[in-house]
PDB file of C-alpha atoms and ligand atoms in Angstrom:
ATOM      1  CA  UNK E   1       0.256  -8.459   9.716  1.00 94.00           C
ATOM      2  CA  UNK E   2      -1.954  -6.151   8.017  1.00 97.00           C
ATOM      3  CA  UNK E   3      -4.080  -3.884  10.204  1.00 97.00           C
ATOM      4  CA  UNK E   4      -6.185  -0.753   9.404  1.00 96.00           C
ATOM      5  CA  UNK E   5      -5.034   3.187   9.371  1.00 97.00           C
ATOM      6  CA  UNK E   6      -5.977   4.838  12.296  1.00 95.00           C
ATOM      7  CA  UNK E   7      -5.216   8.556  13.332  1.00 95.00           C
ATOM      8  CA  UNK E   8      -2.671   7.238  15.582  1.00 96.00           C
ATOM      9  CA  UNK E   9      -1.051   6.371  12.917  1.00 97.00           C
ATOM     10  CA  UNK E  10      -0.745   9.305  10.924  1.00 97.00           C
ATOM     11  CA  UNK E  11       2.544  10.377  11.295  1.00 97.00           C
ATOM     12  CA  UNK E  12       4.412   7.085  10.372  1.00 98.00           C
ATOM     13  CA  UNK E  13       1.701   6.260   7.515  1.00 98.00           C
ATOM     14  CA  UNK E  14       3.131   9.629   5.726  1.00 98.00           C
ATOM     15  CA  UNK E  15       6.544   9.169   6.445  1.00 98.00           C
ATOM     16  CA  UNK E  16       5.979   5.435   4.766  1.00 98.00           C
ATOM     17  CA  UNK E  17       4.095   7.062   1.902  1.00 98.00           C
ATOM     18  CA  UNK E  18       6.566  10.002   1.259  1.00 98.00           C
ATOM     19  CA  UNK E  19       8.794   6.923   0.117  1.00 98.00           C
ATOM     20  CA  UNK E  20       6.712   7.191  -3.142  1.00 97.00           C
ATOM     21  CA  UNK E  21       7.916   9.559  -5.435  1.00 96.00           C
ATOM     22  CA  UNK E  22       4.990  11.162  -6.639  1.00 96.00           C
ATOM     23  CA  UNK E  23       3.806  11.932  -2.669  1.00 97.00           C
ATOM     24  CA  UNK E  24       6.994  13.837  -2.253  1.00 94.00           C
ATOM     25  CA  UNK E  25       5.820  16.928  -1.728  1.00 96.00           C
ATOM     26  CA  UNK E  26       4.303  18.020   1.046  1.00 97.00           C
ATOM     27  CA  UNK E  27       1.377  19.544  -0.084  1.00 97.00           C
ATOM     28  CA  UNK E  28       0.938  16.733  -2.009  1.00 98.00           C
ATOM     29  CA  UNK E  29       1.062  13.453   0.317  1.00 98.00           C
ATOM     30  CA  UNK E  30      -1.379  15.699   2.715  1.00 98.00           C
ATOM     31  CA  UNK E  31      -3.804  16.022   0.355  1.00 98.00           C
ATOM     32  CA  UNK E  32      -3.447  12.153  -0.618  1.00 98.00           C
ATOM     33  CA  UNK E  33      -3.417  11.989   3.674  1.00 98.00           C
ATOM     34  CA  UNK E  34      -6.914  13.957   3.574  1.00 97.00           C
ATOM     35  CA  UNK E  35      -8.697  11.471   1.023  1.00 97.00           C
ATOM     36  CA  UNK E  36      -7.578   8.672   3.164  1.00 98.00           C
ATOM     37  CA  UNK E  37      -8.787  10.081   5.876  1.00 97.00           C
ATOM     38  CA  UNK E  38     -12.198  11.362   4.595  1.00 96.00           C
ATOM     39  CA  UNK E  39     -13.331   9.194   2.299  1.00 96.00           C
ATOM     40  CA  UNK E  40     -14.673   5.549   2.986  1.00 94.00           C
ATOM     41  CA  UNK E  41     -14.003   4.222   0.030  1.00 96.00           C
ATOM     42  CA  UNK E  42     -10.314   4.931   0.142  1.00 98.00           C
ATOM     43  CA  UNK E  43      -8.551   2.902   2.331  1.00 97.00           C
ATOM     44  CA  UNK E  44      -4.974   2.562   4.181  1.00 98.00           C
ATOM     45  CA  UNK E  45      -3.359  -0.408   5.502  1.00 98.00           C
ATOM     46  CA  UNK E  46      -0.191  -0.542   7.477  1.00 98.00           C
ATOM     47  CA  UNK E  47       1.933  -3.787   7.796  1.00 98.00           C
ATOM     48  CA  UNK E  48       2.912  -4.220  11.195  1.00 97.00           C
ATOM     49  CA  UNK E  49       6.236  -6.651  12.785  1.00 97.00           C
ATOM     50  CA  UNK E  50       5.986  -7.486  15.755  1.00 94.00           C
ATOM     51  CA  UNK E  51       5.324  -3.377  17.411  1.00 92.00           C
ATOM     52  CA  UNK E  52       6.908  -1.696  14.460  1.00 96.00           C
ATOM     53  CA  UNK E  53       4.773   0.053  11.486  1.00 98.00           C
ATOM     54  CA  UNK E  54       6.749  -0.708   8.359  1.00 98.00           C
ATOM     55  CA  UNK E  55       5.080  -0.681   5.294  1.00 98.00           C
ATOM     56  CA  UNK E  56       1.639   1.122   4.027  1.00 98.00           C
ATOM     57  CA  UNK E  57      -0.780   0.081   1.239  1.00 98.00           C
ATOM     58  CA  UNK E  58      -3.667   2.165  -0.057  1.00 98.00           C
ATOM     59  CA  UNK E  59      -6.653   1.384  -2.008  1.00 98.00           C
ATOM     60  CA  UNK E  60      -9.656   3.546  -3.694  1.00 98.00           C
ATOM     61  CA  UNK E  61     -12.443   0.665  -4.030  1.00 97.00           C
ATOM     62  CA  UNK E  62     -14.944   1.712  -7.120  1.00 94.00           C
ATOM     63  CA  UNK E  63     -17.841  -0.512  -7.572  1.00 89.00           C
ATOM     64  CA  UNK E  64     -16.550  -4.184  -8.487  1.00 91.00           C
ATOM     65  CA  UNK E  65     -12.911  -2.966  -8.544  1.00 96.00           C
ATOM     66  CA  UNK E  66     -10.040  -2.488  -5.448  1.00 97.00           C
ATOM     67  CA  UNK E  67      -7.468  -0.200  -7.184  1.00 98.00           C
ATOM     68  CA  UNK E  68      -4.041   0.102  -5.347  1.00 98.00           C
ATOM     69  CA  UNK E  69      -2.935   3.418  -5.472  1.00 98.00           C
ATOM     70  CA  UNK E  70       0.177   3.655  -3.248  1.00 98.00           C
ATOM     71  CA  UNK E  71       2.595   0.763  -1.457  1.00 98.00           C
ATOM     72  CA  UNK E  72       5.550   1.762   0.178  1.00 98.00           C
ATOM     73  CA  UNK E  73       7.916  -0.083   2.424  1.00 98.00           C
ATOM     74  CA  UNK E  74      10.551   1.154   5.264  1.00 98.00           C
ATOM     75  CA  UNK E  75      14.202   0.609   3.871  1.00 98.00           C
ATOM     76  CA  UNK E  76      14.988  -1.354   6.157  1.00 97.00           C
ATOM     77  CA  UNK E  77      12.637  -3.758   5.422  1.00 98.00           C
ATOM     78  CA  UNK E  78      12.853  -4.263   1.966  1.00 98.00           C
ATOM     79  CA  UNK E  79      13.488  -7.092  -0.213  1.00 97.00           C
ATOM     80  CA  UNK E  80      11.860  -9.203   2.265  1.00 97.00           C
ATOM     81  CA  UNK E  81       8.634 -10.311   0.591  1.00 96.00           C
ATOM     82  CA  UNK E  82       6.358  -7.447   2.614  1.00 97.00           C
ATOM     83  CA  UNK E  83       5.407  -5.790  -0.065  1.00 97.00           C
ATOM     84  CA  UNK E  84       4.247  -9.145  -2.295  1.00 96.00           C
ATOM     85  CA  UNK E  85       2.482  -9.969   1.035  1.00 96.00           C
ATOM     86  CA  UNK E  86       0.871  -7.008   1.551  1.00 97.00           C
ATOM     87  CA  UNK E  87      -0.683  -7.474  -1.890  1.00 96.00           C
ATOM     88  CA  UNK E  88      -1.549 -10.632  -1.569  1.00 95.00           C
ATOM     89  CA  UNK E  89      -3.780  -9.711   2.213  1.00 96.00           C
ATOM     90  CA  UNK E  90      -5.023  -6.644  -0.038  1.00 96.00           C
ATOM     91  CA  UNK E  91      -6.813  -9.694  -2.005  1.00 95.00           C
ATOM     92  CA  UNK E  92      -7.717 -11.729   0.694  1.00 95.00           C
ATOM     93  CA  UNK E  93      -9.620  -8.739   2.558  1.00 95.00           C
ATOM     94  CA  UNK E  94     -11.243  -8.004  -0.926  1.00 94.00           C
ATOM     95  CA  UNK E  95     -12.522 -11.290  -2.319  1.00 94.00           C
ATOM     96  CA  UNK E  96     -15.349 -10.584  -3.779  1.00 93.00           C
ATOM     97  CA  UNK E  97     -13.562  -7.663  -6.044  1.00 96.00           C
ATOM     98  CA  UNK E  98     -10.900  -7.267  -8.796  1.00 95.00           C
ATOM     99  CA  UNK E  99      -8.129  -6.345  -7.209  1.00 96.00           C
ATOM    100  CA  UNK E 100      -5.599  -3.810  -9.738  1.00 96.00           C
ATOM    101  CA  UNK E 101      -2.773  -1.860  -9.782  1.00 97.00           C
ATOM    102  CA  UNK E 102      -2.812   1.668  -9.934  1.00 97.00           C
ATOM    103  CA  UNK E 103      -0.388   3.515 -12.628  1.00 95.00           C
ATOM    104  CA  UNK E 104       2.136   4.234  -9.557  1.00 94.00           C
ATOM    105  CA  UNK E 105       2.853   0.462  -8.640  1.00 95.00           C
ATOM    106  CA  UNK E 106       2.340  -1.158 -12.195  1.00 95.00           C
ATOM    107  CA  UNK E 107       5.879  -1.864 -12.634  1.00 94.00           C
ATOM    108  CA  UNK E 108       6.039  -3.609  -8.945  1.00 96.00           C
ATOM    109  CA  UNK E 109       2.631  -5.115  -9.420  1.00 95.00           C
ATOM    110  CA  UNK E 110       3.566  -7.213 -12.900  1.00 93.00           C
ATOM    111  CA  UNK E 111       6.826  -8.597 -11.114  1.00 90.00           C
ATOM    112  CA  UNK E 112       4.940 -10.057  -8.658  1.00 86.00           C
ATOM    113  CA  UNK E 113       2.071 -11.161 -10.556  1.00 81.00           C
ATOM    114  CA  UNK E 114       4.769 -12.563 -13.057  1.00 78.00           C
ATOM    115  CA  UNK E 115       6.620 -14.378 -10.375  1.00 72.00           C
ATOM    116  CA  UNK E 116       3.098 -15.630  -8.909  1.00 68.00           C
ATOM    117  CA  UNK E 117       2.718 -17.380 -12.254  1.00 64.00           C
ATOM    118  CA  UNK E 118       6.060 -19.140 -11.972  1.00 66.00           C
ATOM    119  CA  UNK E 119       4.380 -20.172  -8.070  1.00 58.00           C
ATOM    120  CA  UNK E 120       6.371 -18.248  -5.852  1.00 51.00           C
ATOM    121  CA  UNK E 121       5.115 -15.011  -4.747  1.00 56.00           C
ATOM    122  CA  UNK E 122       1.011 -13.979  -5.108  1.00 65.00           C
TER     123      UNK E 122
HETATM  124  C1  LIG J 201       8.091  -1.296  -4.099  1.00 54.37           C
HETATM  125  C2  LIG J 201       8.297  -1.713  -2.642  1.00 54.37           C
HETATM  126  C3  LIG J 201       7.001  -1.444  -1.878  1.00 54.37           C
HETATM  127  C4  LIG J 201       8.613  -3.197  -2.589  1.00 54.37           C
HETATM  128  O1  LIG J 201       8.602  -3.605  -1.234  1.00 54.37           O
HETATM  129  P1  LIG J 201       9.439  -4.911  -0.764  1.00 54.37           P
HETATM  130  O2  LIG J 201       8.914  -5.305   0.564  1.00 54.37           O
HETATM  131  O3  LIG J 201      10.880  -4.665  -0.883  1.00 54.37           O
HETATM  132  O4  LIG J 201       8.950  -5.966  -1.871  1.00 54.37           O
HETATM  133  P2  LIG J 201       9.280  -7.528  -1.957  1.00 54.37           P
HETATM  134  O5  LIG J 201      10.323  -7.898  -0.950  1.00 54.37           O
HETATM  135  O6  LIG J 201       7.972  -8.254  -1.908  1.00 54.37           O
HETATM  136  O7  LIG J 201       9.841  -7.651  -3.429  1.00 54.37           O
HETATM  137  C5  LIG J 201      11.126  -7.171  -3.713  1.00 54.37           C
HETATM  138  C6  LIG J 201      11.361  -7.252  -5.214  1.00 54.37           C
HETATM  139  O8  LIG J 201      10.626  -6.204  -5.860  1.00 54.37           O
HETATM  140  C7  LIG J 201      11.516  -5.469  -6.695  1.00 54.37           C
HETATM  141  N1  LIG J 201      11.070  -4.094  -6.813  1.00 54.37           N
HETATM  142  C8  LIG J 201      11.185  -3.096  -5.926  1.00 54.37           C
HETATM  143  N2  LIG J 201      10.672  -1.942  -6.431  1.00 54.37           N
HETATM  144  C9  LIG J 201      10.231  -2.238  -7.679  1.00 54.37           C
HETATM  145  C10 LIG J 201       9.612  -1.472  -8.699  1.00 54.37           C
HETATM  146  N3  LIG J 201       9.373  -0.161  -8.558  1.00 54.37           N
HETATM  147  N4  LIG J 201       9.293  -2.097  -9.856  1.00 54.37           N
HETATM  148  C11 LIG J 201       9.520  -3.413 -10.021  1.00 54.37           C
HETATM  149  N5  LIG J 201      10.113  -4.196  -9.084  1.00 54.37           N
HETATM  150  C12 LIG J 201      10.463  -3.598  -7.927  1.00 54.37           C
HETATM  151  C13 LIG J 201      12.850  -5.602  -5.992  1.00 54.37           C
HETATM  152  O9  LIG J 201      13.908  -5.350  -6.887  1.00 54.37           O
HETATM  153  C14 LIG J 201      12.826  -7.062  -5.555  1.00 54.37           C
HETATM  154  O10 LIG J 201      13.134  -7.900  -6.639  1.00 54.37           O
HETATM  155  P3  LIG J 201      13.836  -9.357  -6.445  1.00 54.37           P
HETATM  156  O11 LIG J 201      12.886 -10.165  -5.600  1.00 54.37           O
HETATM  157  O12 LIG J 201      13.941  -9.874  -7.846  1.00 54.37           O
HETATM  158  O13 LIG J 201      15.135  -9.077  -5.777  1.00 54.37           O
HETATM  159  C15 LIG J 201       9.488  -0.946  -1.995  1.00 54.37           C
HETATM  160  O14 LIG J 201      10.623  -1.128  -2.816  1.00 54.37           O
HETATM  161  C16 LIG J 201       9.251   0.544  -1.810  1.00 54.37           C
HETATM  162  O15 LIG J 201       8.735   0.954  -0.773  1.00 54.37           O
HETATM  163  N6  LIG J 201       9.639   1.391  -2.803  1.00 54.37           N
HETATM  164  C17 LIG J 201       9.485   2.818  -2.691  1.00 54.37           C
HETATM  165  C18 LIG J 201       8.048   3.201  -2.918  1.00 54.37           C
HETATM  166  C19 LIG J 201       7.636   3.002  -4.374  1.00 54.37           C
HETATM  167  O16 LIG J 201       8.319   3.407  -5.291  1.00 54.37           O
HETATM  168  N7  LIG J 201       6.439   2.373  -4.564  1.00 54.37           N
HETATM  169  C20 LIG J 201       5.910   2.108  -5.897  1.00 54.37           C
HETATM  170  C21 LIG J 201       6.562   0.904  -6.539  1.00 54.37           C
HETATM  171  S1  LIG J 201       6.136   0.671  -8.264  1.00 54.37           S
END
């Protein structure tokens, strides 16, 4: 299930994102934290199973257009479809707007837009 960031959260949305290698550094992924945090039109999901955060998505929505900037998912969790899903509620919460891939998640973005077009994932 996909739910908003809250400051609750905080601590397990950066360990999620720190999974991404260009939020490695520290400095870095708090100053990626601070936008989240302080600017409306960025915006952090977290996928939650059953009472465990395990995968984070971020958007920067400009005008018509939802860009996803970072997606991570906990190791253990992986290879389990959250990350196509968590793209796919990305579009559902955004209907109205073009929903695209950042630079950072291109590569994961085409294979699942590739296998949506063979009918099995987006
Ligand atoms: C990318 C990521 C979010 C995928 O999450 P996930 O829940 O495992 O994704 P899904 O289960 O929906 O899809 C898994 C498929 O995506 C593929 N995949 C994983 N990372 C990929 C990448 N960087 N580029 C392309 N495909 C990728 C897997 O090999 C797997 O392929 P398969 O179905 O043919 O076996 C996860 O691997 C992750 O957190 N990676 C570290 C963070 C990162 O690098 N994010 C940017 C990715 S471009």
């Amino acid at each position: 299930m996909l739910i908003r960031y809250k400051k609750s959260f905080k601590k397990i949305a950066m360990g999620l994102l720190s999974y991404m290698p260009q939020e490695k550094e520290l400095k870095t992924l708090k100053e990626t934290m601070e936008c989240y945090e302080s600017n409306d039109d960025w915006q952090l999901y977290l996928w939650k199973v059953d009472e465990d955060i395990v995968g984070v998505v971020g958007v920067v929505i400009e005008q018509k257009k939802v860009e996803i900037l970072h997606i991570a998912v906990n190791p253990s969790y992986r290879d389990e479809g959250i990350g196509t899903k968590m793209i796919a509620e990305v579009k559902k919460t955004h209907p109205d707007l073009n929903v695209v891939p950042g630079e950072a998640i291109s590569r994961f973005y085409e294979k699942c837009t590739k296998e949506a077009g063979k009918g099995s994932r987006l």
